[in-house]
């Protein structure tokens, strides 16, 4: 039943993400009703479309596909891009020349019509790009990364953690991004101890506090109690796990340092403060 | 050899795509050797590099033996191939110059960096740098793409981020358009104008499909190195072309390649499903034509 539910929700999500799929329906209807015969390619497309739309068969495909992949990947079975492009070619080369309007103007209008449909149904051509905040985080990490050595075992905010193992294979982490990314966790299947999960949740609360502070004009608001009460336990857990370098945004560190345990040397690197365990 | 090559009826596009598949196959062999024999990345890279050099020589030889053939294609307006090449150029610029997004669930770059740092395959958890707590599943262990990319980095000296996020996607982009070019041959025969229009529209549609991680446009522009992208943009169109033209050897190659780049259910992937579907389709068509001939 959960597969059927995932299939039903997935269809709706896919149609929202890919409105150009309507072009596939249009070409199939045109070929079927006007030509009354489908080419082997379109017969395959029609069969795949029916299998993907019918929840029972879609659920069977979800069982066939490893659970690590989303429902949306099932639509790779149907050559959506090829069908949309095929529809455009049929319109421009086979349907338009038969139109009654004289002259080459109809080809220009036809080409603009195709481009317009693609543009409007295709998310107006917007591609996903790295945001300015993300770019600032990346460059902030570049600066930080120069201070790490092969003995470093880091405990960093989540926003920085994704860069550590991508750029530095020698720097270890107390926990990885599989702590919150279920898809990444599906690869290694490792599970973390409850104390480490609690330390991760503590750092998450600090990150949210940091976002609040950076976006607020005032600094004289109360520090959340959970951050104060659990600070020592989180530091102790990380220390037991081998963590020897902890990173905080400086603006947050200055606000919270009175609640942190002693035994750490501090170093300022750009917008961040590093706490290194004293040997 | 010339007779054999002509019998296979292959073109440069086939050489490129089967070359990419062959590289994946070689990487799989090197990966398994590194995994089960405990070989270092240096040795694994040399195994793959040696094969790649042989493959390159073989492809040059085949292309030379193919010679210039008159495929009797219907010529088209020069603007169409120029327009297509311009679109590809813009996509290549985008892929090469733009910063890559971090895709949820993708740990390719971490794995490549870890393989190179530890000089071995799957020795430590790429996400933490520490030991694995639970053993890895076999269907994840056998995936060879991180080893392939690691070998490329080792042999060329490129940083993993450059090789994986900027160079490999360009190769995948080439494979994508060659696969679609072959598919256009099935759909439009020898009409070059329609084929180039098809490719131009494919390029435009790929720009438009960047809304979600499972869409083909996202795969090409943001994650050209991922196994699902290679499957969706190269293997599946090529399987379709092979199946529709009854060149089943292409389908077989794609089925094997998918096993090496994507997690599958005991090797049963999408290419096998598509091949099975096309076999059934051809069987139904033949039965129908036999019935019509009998009546």
Short mmCIF file of C-alpha atoms in Angstrom, two decimals, chain B residues 28 39 50 59 69 102 120 133 141-142 213 266:
data_model
loop_
_atom_site.label_atom_id
_atom_site.label_comp_id
_atom_site.label_asym_id
_atom_site.label_seq_id
_atom_site.Cartn_x
_atom_site.Cartn_y
_atom_site.Cartn_z
CA UNK B 28 34.20 -1.99 -13.53
CA UNK B 39 44.83 -2.88 -5.05
CA UNK B 50 45.99 0.88 -20.27
CA UNK B 59 38.43 3.32 -32.26
CA UNK B 69 30.76 6.44 -46.80
CA UNK B 102 24.96 19.88 -4.19
CA UNK B 120 42.04 2.25 -2.03
CA UNK B 133 30.00 0.60 11.24
CA UNK B 141 29.98 -1.80 -3.64
CA UNK B 142 30.04 -2.91 -7.29
CA UNK B 213 16.69 16.17 -9.54
CA UNK B 266 20.18 -7.87 -8.82
#
